[in-house]
Structure formats: structure tokens, C-alpha cells
Short mmCIF file of C-alpha atoms in Angstrom, two decimals:
data_model
loop_
_atom_site.label_atom_id
_atom_site.label_comp_id
_atom_site.label_asym_id
_atom_site.label_seq_id
_atom_site.Cartn_x
_atom_site.Cartn_y
_atom_site.Cartn_z
CA MET M 1 133.69 72.17 72.10
CA VAL M 2 132.02 73.47 75.26
CA LEU M 3 131.14 69.95 76.27
CA SER M 4 134.76 68.82 76.54
CA ALA M 5 135.36 70.87 79.60
CA GLY M 6 132.91 68.56 81.34
CA LEU M 7 132.40 68.30 85.09
CA ALA M 8 136.06 68.48 86.02
CA ALA M 9 136.34 72.24 85.63
CA PRO M 10 139.60 73.58 87.18
CA ALA M 11 139.10 74.32 90.82
CA ALA M 12 140.65 77.86 90.91
CA GLU M 13 140.83 79.78 87.75
CA PRO M 14 142.76 82.90 88.32
CA GLU M 15 140.72 86.07 87.80
CA ALA M 16 143.71 87.88 86.07
CA ASP M 17 141.93 87.77 82.65
CA LEU M 18 138.79 89.52 84.09
CA ASP M 19 137.89 93.17 84.68
CA MET M 20 137.00 92.41 88.29
CA GLU M 21 136.52 96.07 89.04
CA ALA M 22 133.83 96.44 86.37
CA LEU M 23 132.23 93.24 87.57
CA GLU M 24 132.31 94.27 91.33
CA ALA M 25 130.89 97.72 90.32
CA GLU M 26 128.07 96.22 88.39
CA PHE M 27 126.70 94.64 91.54
CA ALA M 28 127.94 96.97 94.16
CA GLY M 29 126.00 99.78 92.27
CA ALA M 30 122.81 97.87 92.96
CA GLU M 31 123.29 98.22 96.57
CA THR M 32 122.46 101.87 96.70
CA ALA M 33 118.92 100.84 95.83
CA SER M 34 118.74 98.01 98.28
CA ASP M 35 120.91 98.93 101.17
CA LEU M 36 121.77 97.22 104.37
CA GLU M 37 119.25 97.60 107.08
CA ASN M 38 120.13 98.13 110.81
CA PRO M 39 118.44 95.06 112.30
CA LYS M 40 117.63 96.98 115.44
CA SER M 41 115.92 99.98 113.71
CA PRO M 42 112.22 100.24 114.52
CA LEU M 43 111.30 100.32 110.86
CA THR M 44 113.19 97.11 110.08
CA MET M 45 111.65 95.40 113.18
CA TYR M 46 108.19 96.45 112.03
CA ASN M 47 108.92 95.38 108.40
CA ARG M 48 110.13 91.93 109.43
CA ALA M 49 107.15 91.51 111.78
CA MET M 50 104.71 92.60 109.02
CA PHE M 51 106.47 90.38 106.56
CA LYS M 52 105.91 87.41 108.85
CA PHE M 53 102.33 88.30 109.42
CA ASN M 54 101.59 88.51 105.71
CA ASP M 55 103.37 85.18 105.17
CA LYS M 56 101.14 83.50 107.75
CA LEU M 57 98.12 85.16 106.45
CA LEU M 58 98.88 83.93 102.96
CA ARG M 59 99.70 80.41 104.05
CA TRP M 60 97.03 79.90 106.62
CA VAL M 61 94.13 81.87 105.29
CA PHE M 62 94.50 82.74 101.54
CA LYS M 63 96.15 79.58 100.38
CA PRO M 64 93.54 77.12 101.66
CA VAL M 65 90.84 79.32 100.22
CA ALA M 66 92.77 79.68 96.93
CA LYS M 67 93.28 75.92 96.79
CA GLY M 68 89.51 75.28 96.94
CA TYR M 69 89.06 78.03 94.35
CA ASN M 70 91.68 76.47 92.08
CA TRP M 71 89.83 73.16 92.26
CA VAL M 72 86.69 74.60 90.84
CA MET M 73 88.24 77.15 88.56
CA PRO M 74 90.98 75.90 86.13
CA ARG M 75 93.98 78.04 85.35
CA PRO M 76 92.65 79.48 82.03
CA GLY M 77 89.56 80.73 83.91
CA ARG M 78 91.67 82.38 86.56
CA GLN M 79 93.81 84.07 83.96
CA ALA M 80 90.71 85.41 82.34
CA VAL M 81 89.49 86.85 85.58
CA GLN M 82 92.88 88.39 86.08
CA ARG M 83 92.58 90.00 82.65
CA PHE M 84 89.11 91.29 83.49
CA PHE M 85 90.39 93.22 86.45
CA SER M 86 93.45 94.30 84.68
CA ASN M 87 91.39 95.71 81.90
CA LEU M 88 89.54 97.88 84.45
CA GLY M 89 92.80 99.33 85.52
CA TYR M 90 92.99 101.16 82.22
CA PRO M 91 92.24 104.66 83.38
CA VAL M 92 95.02 104.64 85.97
CA ARG M 93 97.50 103.13 83.60
CA GLY M 94 96.51 105.64 80.87
CA VAL M 95 96.80 108.61 83.09
CA ASN M 96 100.26 107.55 84.29
CA ASN M 97 101.48 106.92 80.84
CA LEU M 98 100.45 110.57 79.96
CA LEU M 99 102.08 111.94 83.10
CA GLN M 100 105.33 110.23 82.14
CA GLY M 101 105.16 111.57 78.58
CA LYS M 102 104.64 108.14 77.09
CA PHE M 103 102.08 109.20 74.61
CA ARG M 104 102.43 106.29 72.29
CA GLN M 105 102.00 103.87 75.14
CA ALA M 106 98.95 105.89 76.42
CA GLY M 107 97.44 105.46 72.87
CA VAL M 108 98.22 101.67 72.91
CA GLU M 109 96.52 101.37 76.38
CA THR M 110 93.40 103.26 75.02
CA ALA M 111 93.30 100.99 71.93
CA ARG M 112 93.73 97.88 74.21
CA PHE M 113 90.91 99.04 76.47
CA GLY M 114 88.61 99.68 73.45
CA ILE M 115 89.36 96.31 71.80
CA ASN M 116 89.39 94.19 74.94
CA SER M 117 86.22 95.69 76.38
CA THR M 118 84.41 94.86 73.24
CA ILE M 119 85.60 92.00 71.22
CA GLY M 120 87.60 90.82 74.23
CA LEU M 121 84.25 90.26 75.98
CA ALA M 122 84.46 92.88 78.76
CA GLY M 123 88.24 92.27 79.13
CA PHE M 124 88.06 88.49 79.85
CA PHE M 125 90.17 87.96 76.83
CA ASP M 126 93.04 89.91 75.41
CA PRO M 127 92.75 89.97 71.60
CA ALA M 128 94.54 93.31 71.59
CA LYS M 129 97.71 91.37 72.46
CA SER M 130 97.10 88.08 70.68
CA LYS M 131 95.61 89.62 67.46
CA PHE M 132 96.86 93.09 67.24
CA ASP M 133 100.24 92.74 69.03
CA LEU M 134 99.38 95.56 71.47
CA GLU M 135 101.50 94.88 74.56
CA PRO M 136 100.26 96.15 77.94
CA SER M 137 102.34 98.62 79.85
CA ASN M 138 102.01 98.55 83.61
CA GLU M 139 102.43 102.09 84.78
CA ASP M 140 101.39 103.31 88.14
CA PHE M 141 101.81 106.51 90.15
CA GLY M 142 104.79 105.17 92.00
CA GLN M 143 106.62 104.79 88.71
CA THR M 144 105.42 108.25 87.64
CA LEU M 145 106.95 109.78 90.78
CA GLY M 146 110.16 107.77 90.18
CA CYS M 147 110.22 108.98 86.57
CA TYR M 148 110.17 112.60 87.99
CA GLY M 149 113.33 111.76 90.01
CA ILE M 150 111.75 111.12 93.37
CA GLY M 151 113.75 108.49 95.21
CA ALA M 152 112.18 105.34 96.72
CA GLY M 153 112.59 106.31 100.34
CA PRO M 154 112.72 103.57 102.99
CA TYR M 155 111.40 100.18 102.27
CA ILE M 156 108.10 99.44 103.84
CA VAL M 157 106.07 96.25 104.13
CA LEU M 158 102.37 97.03 103.89
CA PRO M 159 99.78 94.90 105.73
CA VAL M 160 98.21 92.31 103.27
CA LEU M 161 99.62 94.21 100.20
CA GLY M 162 103.24 93.25 100.94
CA PRO M 163 106.56 94.96 99.70
CA SER M 164 106.50 98.59 99.02
CA ASN M 165 108.44 101.76 99.82
CA LEU M 166 107.63 105.31 100.86
CA ARG M 167 107.27 106.58 97.35
CA ASP M 168 105.26 103.59 96.06
CA THR M 169 102.88 103.71 99.12
CA LEU M 170 102.04 107.24 98.27
CA GLY M 171 101.73 106.34 94.59
CA PHE M 172 99.42 103.45 95.40
CA ALA M 173 97.19 105.76 97.50
CA ALA M 174 97.00 108.07 94.54
CA ASP M 175 96.19 105.22 92.12
CA VAL M 176 93.33 104.04 94.44
CA ALA M 177 92.09 107.60 94.71
CA ALA M 178 92.15 107.98 90.90
CA ASP M 179 90.54 104.71 89.97
CA PRO M 180 87.07 105.52 88.69
CA ALA M 181 85.77 101.96 88.84
CA PRO M 182 84.62 102.02 92.48
CA LYS M 183 83.04 105.44 91.99
CA VAL M 184 81.11 104.34 89.01
CA ALA M 185 79.84 101.36 90.80
CA LYS M 186 78.86 103.30 93.86
CA HIS M 187 77.12 105.83 91.80
CA ASN M 188 75.03 103.12 90.23
CA ASP M 189 74.28 101.57 93.67
CA TYR M 190 76.65 98.69 93.04
CA GLY M 191 79.18 99.62 95.81
CA ARG M 192 78.67 96.38 97.65
CA GLU M 193 78.91 94.23 94.55
CA TRP M 194 82.09 96.02 93.56
CA ARG M 195 83.81 95.33 96.94
CA ILE M 196 82.92 91.69 96.74
CA GLY M 197 84.12 91.56 93.21
CA ARG M 198 87.30 93.26 94.14
CA GLY M 199 87.94 90.72 97.02
CA PHE M 200 87.26 87.98 94.61
CA GLY M 201 89.81 89.55 92.15
CA ARG M 202 92.41 89.53 95.00
CA LEU M 203 91.74 85.89 95.77
CA ASN M 204 92.03 85.16 92.10
CA SER M 205 95.45 86.78 91.75
CA THR M 206 96.63 85.22 94.98
CA SER M 207 95.83 81.84 93.54
CA LEU M 208 98.03 82.55 90.54
CA PHE M 209 101.15 83.42 92.52
CA VAL M 210 100.90 81.63 95.87
CA GLU M 211 102.82 78.52 94.68
CA GLU M 212 105.64 80.47 93.17
CA TYR M 213 105.80 82.69 96.20
CA GLU M 214 106.04 79.64 98.60
CA ALA M 215 108.89 78.06 96.42
CA LEU M 216 110.85 81.32 96.46
CA TYR M 217 110.25 81.85 100.24
CA ASP M 218 111.26 78.31 101.25
CA LYS M 219 114.40 78.40 99.19
CA ALA M 220 115.69 81.79 100.28
CA LEU M 221 118.37 82.14 102.97
CA ASP M 222 116.49 85.22 104.38
CA PRO M 223 113.05 85.42 102.74
CA TYR M 224 112.62 88.94 104.02
CA VAL M 225 115.70 90.25 102.39
CA PHE M 226 115.05 88.29 99.26
CA PHE M 227 111.64 89.80 98.64
CA ARG M 228 112.93 93.21 99.73
CA ASP M 229 115.69 93.16 97.23
CA ALA M 230 113.55 91.53 94.47
CA TYR M 231 111.01 94.29 94.83
CA THR M 232 113.55 97.03 94.83
CA GLN M 233 115.36 95.66 91.74
CA ARG M 234 112.07 95.24 89.88
CA ARG M 235 110.75 98.72 90.65
CA ALA M 236 114.08 100.29 89.70
CA ALA M 237 113.87 98.55 86.33
CA GLN M 238 110.20 99.44 85.62
CA ILE M 239 110.97 103.10 86.36
CA LYS M 240 114.02 103.04 83.95
CA GLU M 241 111.92 101.66 81.17
CA MET W 1 137.22 116.28 38.37
CA PRO W 2 135.18 113.19 37.08
CA ILE W 3 137.29 110.89 39.31
CA ARG W 4 136.25 112.70 42.46
CA PRO W 5 132.95 111.08 43.10
CA PHE W 6 134.33 107.68 42.39
CA SER W 7 137.10 108.05 44.98
CA VAL W 8 134.57 109.26 47.47
CA MET W 9 132.55 106.14 46.78
CA ILE W 10 135.65 103.98 47.33
CA MET W 11 136.39 105.69 50.55
CA LEU W 12 132.84 105.19 51.79
CA PHE W 13 133.07 101.65 50.84
CA VAL W 14 136.29 101.12 52.75
CA LEU W 15 134.76 102.88 55.73
CA LEU W 16 131.74 100.74 55.64
CA ALA W 17 133.71 97.60 55.38
CA VAL W 18 135.70 98.59 58.54
CA THR W 19 132.84 99.78 60.71
CA PRO W 20 131.75 96.45 62.30
CA CYS W 21 133.76 97.33 65.18
CA ARG W 22 135.04 95.24 68.10
CA ALA W 23 132.15 95.78 70.26
CA ASP W 24 129.70 94.42 67.77
CA GLN W 25 131.89 91.41 67.15
CA LEU W 26 132.13 90.73 70.85
CA ALA W 27 128.37 90.93 71.26
CA ASP W 28 127.81 88.76 68.25
CA GLU W 29 130.16 86.18 69.54
CA ALA W 30 128.67 86.15 73.03
CA GLY W 31 125.16 86.09 71.52
CA LYS W 32 126.01 83.10 69.53
CA PHE W 33 127.47 81.22 72.64
CA LEU W 34 124.39 82.23 74.75
CA ARG W 35 121.92 81.15 72.10
CA GLU W 36 123.59 77.84 71.49
CA THR W 37 123.94 77.03 75.20
CA ILE W 38 120.41 78.00 76.11
CA GLU W 39 118.87 76.04 73.17
CA LYS W 40 120.96 72.98 73.97
CA VAL W 41 120.00 73.05 77.59
CA MET W 42 116.28 73.54 76.67
CA GLN W 43 116.43 70.69 74.22
CA LEU W 44 118.05 68.38 76.65
CA LEU W 45 115.50 69.25 79.24
CA ARG W 46 112.72 68.24 76.94
CA THR W 47 114.17 64.78 76.51
CA GLU W 48 116.15 63.96 79.72
CA ASP W 49 114.44 62.81 82.84
CA VAL W 50 115.85 65.14 85.44
CA LYS W 51 114.47 63.05 88.27
CA THR W 52 117.20 60.57 87.71
CA PRO W 53 120.81 61.28 88.63
CA GLU W 54 121.98 60.22 85.14
CA GLY W 55 119.62 62.45 83.36
CA ARG W 56 120.53 65.35 85.61
CA GLU W 57 124.27 64.76 85.03
CA ARG W 58 123.69 64.97 81.26
CA VAL W 59 122.07 68.26 81.51
CA MET W 60 124.60 69.45 84.00
CA ALA W 61 127.41 68.59 81.47
CA VAL W 62 126.08 71.27 79.29
CA ILE W 63 125.33 73.90 82.05
CA ASN W 64 128.59 73.50 83.89
CA PRO W 65 131.06 74.63 81.50
CA ALA W 66 128.82 77.48 80.25
CA PHE W 67 128.48 79.11 83.67
CA ASP W 68 131.25 80.65 85.85
CA PHE W 69 129.73 79.53 89.09
CA GLU W 70 132.83 80.33 91.10
CA LEU W 71 132.97 83.85 89.83
CA MET W 72 129.28 84.17 90.72
CA ALA W 73 130.09 83.05 94.27
CA LYS W 74 132.78 85.65 94.60
CA LEU W 75 130.58 88.32 93.30
CA THR W 76 127.73 87.50 95.73
CA LEU W 77 130.20 88.06 98.59
CA GLY W 78 131.70 91.24 97.24
CA GLU W 79 134.12 92.98 99.68
CA HIS W 80 133.46 90.15 102.22
CA TRP W 81 135.19 87.60 100.10
CA ARG W 82 138.72 88.70 101.08
CA ARG W 83 137.72 88.52 104.72
CA LEU W 84 136.99 84.79 104.63
CA SER W 85 139.79 82.30 105.36
CA PRO W 86 140.81 80.03 102.46
CA GLU W 87 138.90 77.10 104.11
CA GLN W 88 135.79 79.25 104.55
CA GLN W 89 136.09 80.46 100.97
CA LYS W 90 136.24 76.82 99.74
CA GLU W 91 133.32 75.67 101.76
CA PHE W 92 131.27 78.71 100.76
CA VAL W 93 131.98 78.24 97.05
CA ASP W 94 131.19 74.49 97.20
CA MET W 95 127.82 75.01 98.79
CA PHE W 96 126.85 78.07 96.75
CA VAL W 97 127.73 76.41 93.52
CA ALA W 98 125.94 73.25 94.33
CA GLU W 99 122.72 75.19 95.21
CA LEU W 100 122.84 77.49 92.21
CA ARG W 101 123.42 74.70 89.75
CA GLU W 102 120.51 72.74 91.00
CA SER W 103 118.23 75.66 91.12
CA TYR W 104 119.09 76.79 87.63
CA LEU W 105 118.43 73.39 86.25
CA ASP W 106 115.10 73.08 88.16
CA LYS W 107 114.03 76.56 87.10
CA SER W 108 114.92 75.93 83.46
CA LYS W 109 112.93 72.67 83.55
CA GLU W 110 109.72 74.55 84.15
CA PHE W 111 110.30 76.53 80.92
CA ALA W 112 111.59 73.73 78.71
CA ASP W 113 108.47 73.81 76.47
CA SER W 114 108.37 77.60 76.14
CA ALA W 115 109.01 79.51 72.99
CA LEU W 116 112.22 81.62 73.24
CA THR W 117 112.94 84.90 71.51
CA PHE W 118 116.51 85.92 71.46
CA GLU W 119 117.11 89.66 71.34
CA THR W 120 120.12 91.57 70.04
CA PRO W 121 123.02 91.31 72.47
CA SER W 122 124.85 94.39 73.67
CA THR W 123 128.23 95.04 75.31
CA LEU W 124 128.72 96.30 78.84
CA GLY W 125 132.32 97.11 78.81
CA GLY W 126 135.19 95.00 80.32
CA GLY W 127 134.48 92.06 78.06
CA ARG W 128 130.91 91.77 79.36
CA VAL W 129 127.89 91.23 77.05
CA GLN W 130 124.17 90.89 77.94
CA MET W 131 121.33 89.50 75.96
CA ALA W 132 117.73 89.56 76.65
CA VAL W 133 115.69 86.38 76.11
CA GLN W 134 111.89 86.46 76.09
CA VAL W 135 110.28 83.28 77.41
CA ASP W 136 106.83 82.61 76.27
CA SER W 137 105.31 80.10 78.58
CA LYS W 138 101.61 79.23 78.07
CA GLY W 139 100.68 82.70 76.91
CA GLU W 140 102.63 84.36 79.87
CA LYS W 141 105.69 86.31 78.79
CA LEU W 142 108.71 86.20 81.01
CA LYS W 143 111.64 88.46 80.66
CA THR W 144 115.09 87.01 81.21
CA LEU W 145 118.51 88.48 80.65
CA TYR W 146 121.72 86.61 80.37
CA LYS W 147 125.16 88.17 81.11
CA ALA W 148 128.28 86.58 79.96
CA VAL W 149 132.01 87.50 80.16
CA ARG W 150 134.88 86.62 77.96
CA ARG W 151 137.48 84.33 79.48
CA THR W 152 139.27 81.64 77.55
CA GLU W 153 135.68 80.69 76.73
CA TRP W 154 132.50 82.65 77.15
CA ARG W 155 130.95 82.18 80.63
CA VAL W 156 127.62 83.20 82.03
CA TYR W 157 128.04 85.19 85.24
CA ASP W 158 124.52 86.37 85.95
CA VAL W 159 120.96 85.74 84.90
CA GLU W 160 118.10 88.22 85.51
CA VAL W 161 114.46 86.90 85.65
CA GLN W 162 111.81 89.65 85.45
CA ASP W 163 114.64 92.23 86.23
CA VAL W 164 115.75 90.46 89.37
CA SER W 165 119.34 89.46 89.08
CA ILE W 166 120.38 86.14 90.65
CA VAL W 167 123.78 87.46 91.76
CA SER W 168 122.16 90.61 93.23
CA SER W 169 119.48 88.88 95.19
CA TYR W 170 122.03 86.38 96.72
CA ARG W 171 124.40 89.25 97.38
CA SER W 172 121.95 91.30 99.32
CA GLN W 173 120.91 88.34 101.46
CA TYR W 174 124.47 87.34 102.15
CA ARG W 175 125.45 90.94 102.86
CA GLN W 176 122.63 91.48 105.39
CA PHE W 177 123.30 88.09 106.97
CA LEU W 178 127.06 88.76 107.34
CA ASN W 179 126.37 92.20 108.72
CA ASP W 180 123.92 90.89 111.27
CA LYS W 181 125.44 87.53 112.32
CA GLY W 182 128.89 86.92 110.76
CA VAL W 183 130.55 84.41 108.59
CA GLU W 184 130.38 81.28 110.76
CA ALA W 185 126.63 81.78 111.21
CA LEU W 186 126.26 82.10 107.44
CA LEU W 187 128.04 78.94 106.73
CA ALA W 188 126.22 77.10 109.45
CA GLU W 189 122.93 78.28 107.91
CA MET W 190 123.93 77.13 104.48
CA ARG W 191 124.96 73.76 105.77
CA GLN W 192 121.52 73.37 107.23
CA LYS W 193 119.64 74.56 104.16
CA ARG W 194 121.70 72.15 102.09
CA PRO W 195 119.70 69.22 100.65
CA PRO W 196 120.58 65.84 102.11
CA ALA W 197 123.76 64.10 100.89
CA ALA W 198 121.95 62.66 97.91
CA ALA W 199 122.25 66.05 96.21
CA GLY W 200 121.87 65.62 92.44
CA ALA W 201 119.37 62.87 92.76
CA GLY W 202 115.67 63.63 92.54
CA ARG W 203 114.32 65.54 95.42
#
């Protein structure tokens, strides 16, 4: 029945049958989160310049390296490395779940860490998800602040790290400060190895998203606004959850 | 006295029979439409060669009537829509619809072999219904959300991928562009970004 309409859809359907106000409001509401920027404001000019810098860094430095890395390391291997580093992020996720009153999720995270660190072979595998149906929950301090009702503040593009806002930048700093992994490594005289490992983790995650990033970038009318808006929408949804 | 509990039971029964209210029906109806459409598109994408214009056309024949691309075009412009001349409106809609159609098809193609989980649809008011669809692609879970509105037929008016709405992201780009540079510059940019005349054929 739907097929019969075919390609020759009527050119101008009148919107009389639609609640246009509700539809307009649905999308106009989102704009409070990702508002217009004055192109001449210093922050916007900085953001656009930094966005461009990050893009070149990704395309000219990280991507060629990631390409070579992809060649020696197949995708499943890269996903395993990603899981390993993600597993190490447990303390920060656990704490933020607790701070947001998500006690059940905090318990799930703890169980995930226990299972994946042992039978998941130090986190390279995720039997907690595949065997026990324990889904990960990505909570960070930026989301905790948002959950407490603190607004996003202005949008900020961070060097290398990319899209953020004032609240999430502070949150990120807190997450880094709270992360025990580098302290444990340093205490055991593995500080240097940790930093190398961390850099390797970055390269690994870059290798997993660079192609998708490029496709989105190249298709966008204004890539800067596209990523600004996508980041803002995604963070708002994560905080609401 | 002994009749009382019986009549109460009858009343309860009648109440229960009536409860499936309009909102649920609306959601069920939209859910069925979305499910059928998405499954049909995915199934076609598994068999059709979208690199040939004919294969693409056959998939488009299912996508086209299920989406209200023109409504999406209007929603992305918001209050700016009325400020465009009829000619500008037409050119904008044509270019926007062409791009969105192609990009929806290409994006869906990537997930043709994924397992889909359809969640329970819910109403949004004003004849709008949304339904989350989990896409399981090679062990990676992707969250999508379809939004449809009731017209003579159900029509999709927005899709969210990982919480990012298609309409919203176009809308914010157009808004910023129109604010900074104006309508003519926007249309010129869109003409330039447009794939060569052979749109529809493999790119």
C-alpha cells in the first residue's frame, strides 16, 4: 500500500493536517542548547581556529599513523585494545554513577570490572556484556555536574581532544585528577610505560573513528557547526538518561 | 448483596476492555508502520545493488513514500522558511531532499546486515510517535530513534542516530549559515556541494 505512492509524490502537500506548532517547537527547543554564535566573538574565532587545527592534526598526523597501525592490527584487535583501556576507566565511571545516585549502575560497573578483569583477560574482552548481559554505562564528571543542574556553559573546542564546553572541560579535568591508573603506575615506577600506553590507546581509538569522522566532516555544510551541534545534542541526551 | 461482587467484576471488565486508549493505538499503529518500513528497506538493501541506478531506484521506491522529506526541509529552516521567496523555497527543498534521500540510503546500507531490536513506541502529542531501534552491528550497539507523524499515511519526519537528530543538525547548520551569510550564499553553497548531475547513480 505504501509502495503505490511511488516516486511521483505530490509536490506540495498542504500542512493543514499537521500540528506544525508542536513540530516547530520540538526542534526550536533544541536551540537553547546549541545556540547561534556570533561569528565575530573571540571565543567563536578561537573555536573555529582550534577546530581547523584539530582537523589538520587528525588528517595529516594521526590518520597516516593510524593507517599504518590498522594495517598491522586488524579491527577486532583494535576493539580489544579499546576495551582494555575502557575497563581501566572503571573507577571514574563507578564514582560518577555513585555521585549521580545511580547505585544499581554503579553495582553493574563494579561487577563488569570484576568479570572483565579476570575472565575477560585484563579487560581485553567483555564477557560481562556478551555472557552476563551487563551493559556498560559511560558516566563522567561532566555528566554528574549536568545531573546536578549545572548548565553546559559556552561551547569550547579543546586542543587535540576536540568538542567540549565549559562544564565538561572542568568535568574532564576532575576525571583525569580522579583516575587512579596513572598514580598506581607511577607508584610502581611504571610512569613512563603508562604514558606510552596511554598514547597508544589514543592512537587506537583514533584509528577506530577517523574514517567516520572524515565522512561526516566532508558531507557537512559547515563541519564546525555540525560537530558543535552533534556534541551538544549527545551530551544533553547522556545527562538526561 | 451476593450480586455486588459480580457487578463490580463486570464493571472492572468493561473498564479494562475500554482502557487501550487512543494514545496506545496511535503508537501501535506508528510502530507497525515503522517496523515494516525499516525491515523492508533493510531487506532490499541486502539484495539490491545500490551502485546501479536501477537498484537504487528500487530501494528509493520504499524509502520515498515513507518519509516526509518536504516537511523535514521546512523544519530545518524553521522561522527562516517564510522569508524565502517561492523560487528559493523550491530550490532549497529540491536540493535538500535529494541530499537527504541519498545519505539516508547510503547510511542504511552500512547497517543492512545488522540485527535490529524494535522498542515500544511512544506518543509525543500532536499525532507524533517515536520509536527507538537498536542496531547491533558487528558487536557494536548503535542507538537510533525514528519519529513519525500521522498524515493521510504515516510519515517519518526525523531520525536520531546516537542521540543526534538529523533535522536538528541540519537546522543548526542552516541557521548559523543564514545568520552569518544569508539565503543566496546558502543556496550557492548547496549547489556547489551537490553531487554532479548523475545524482542517483553510483558515486
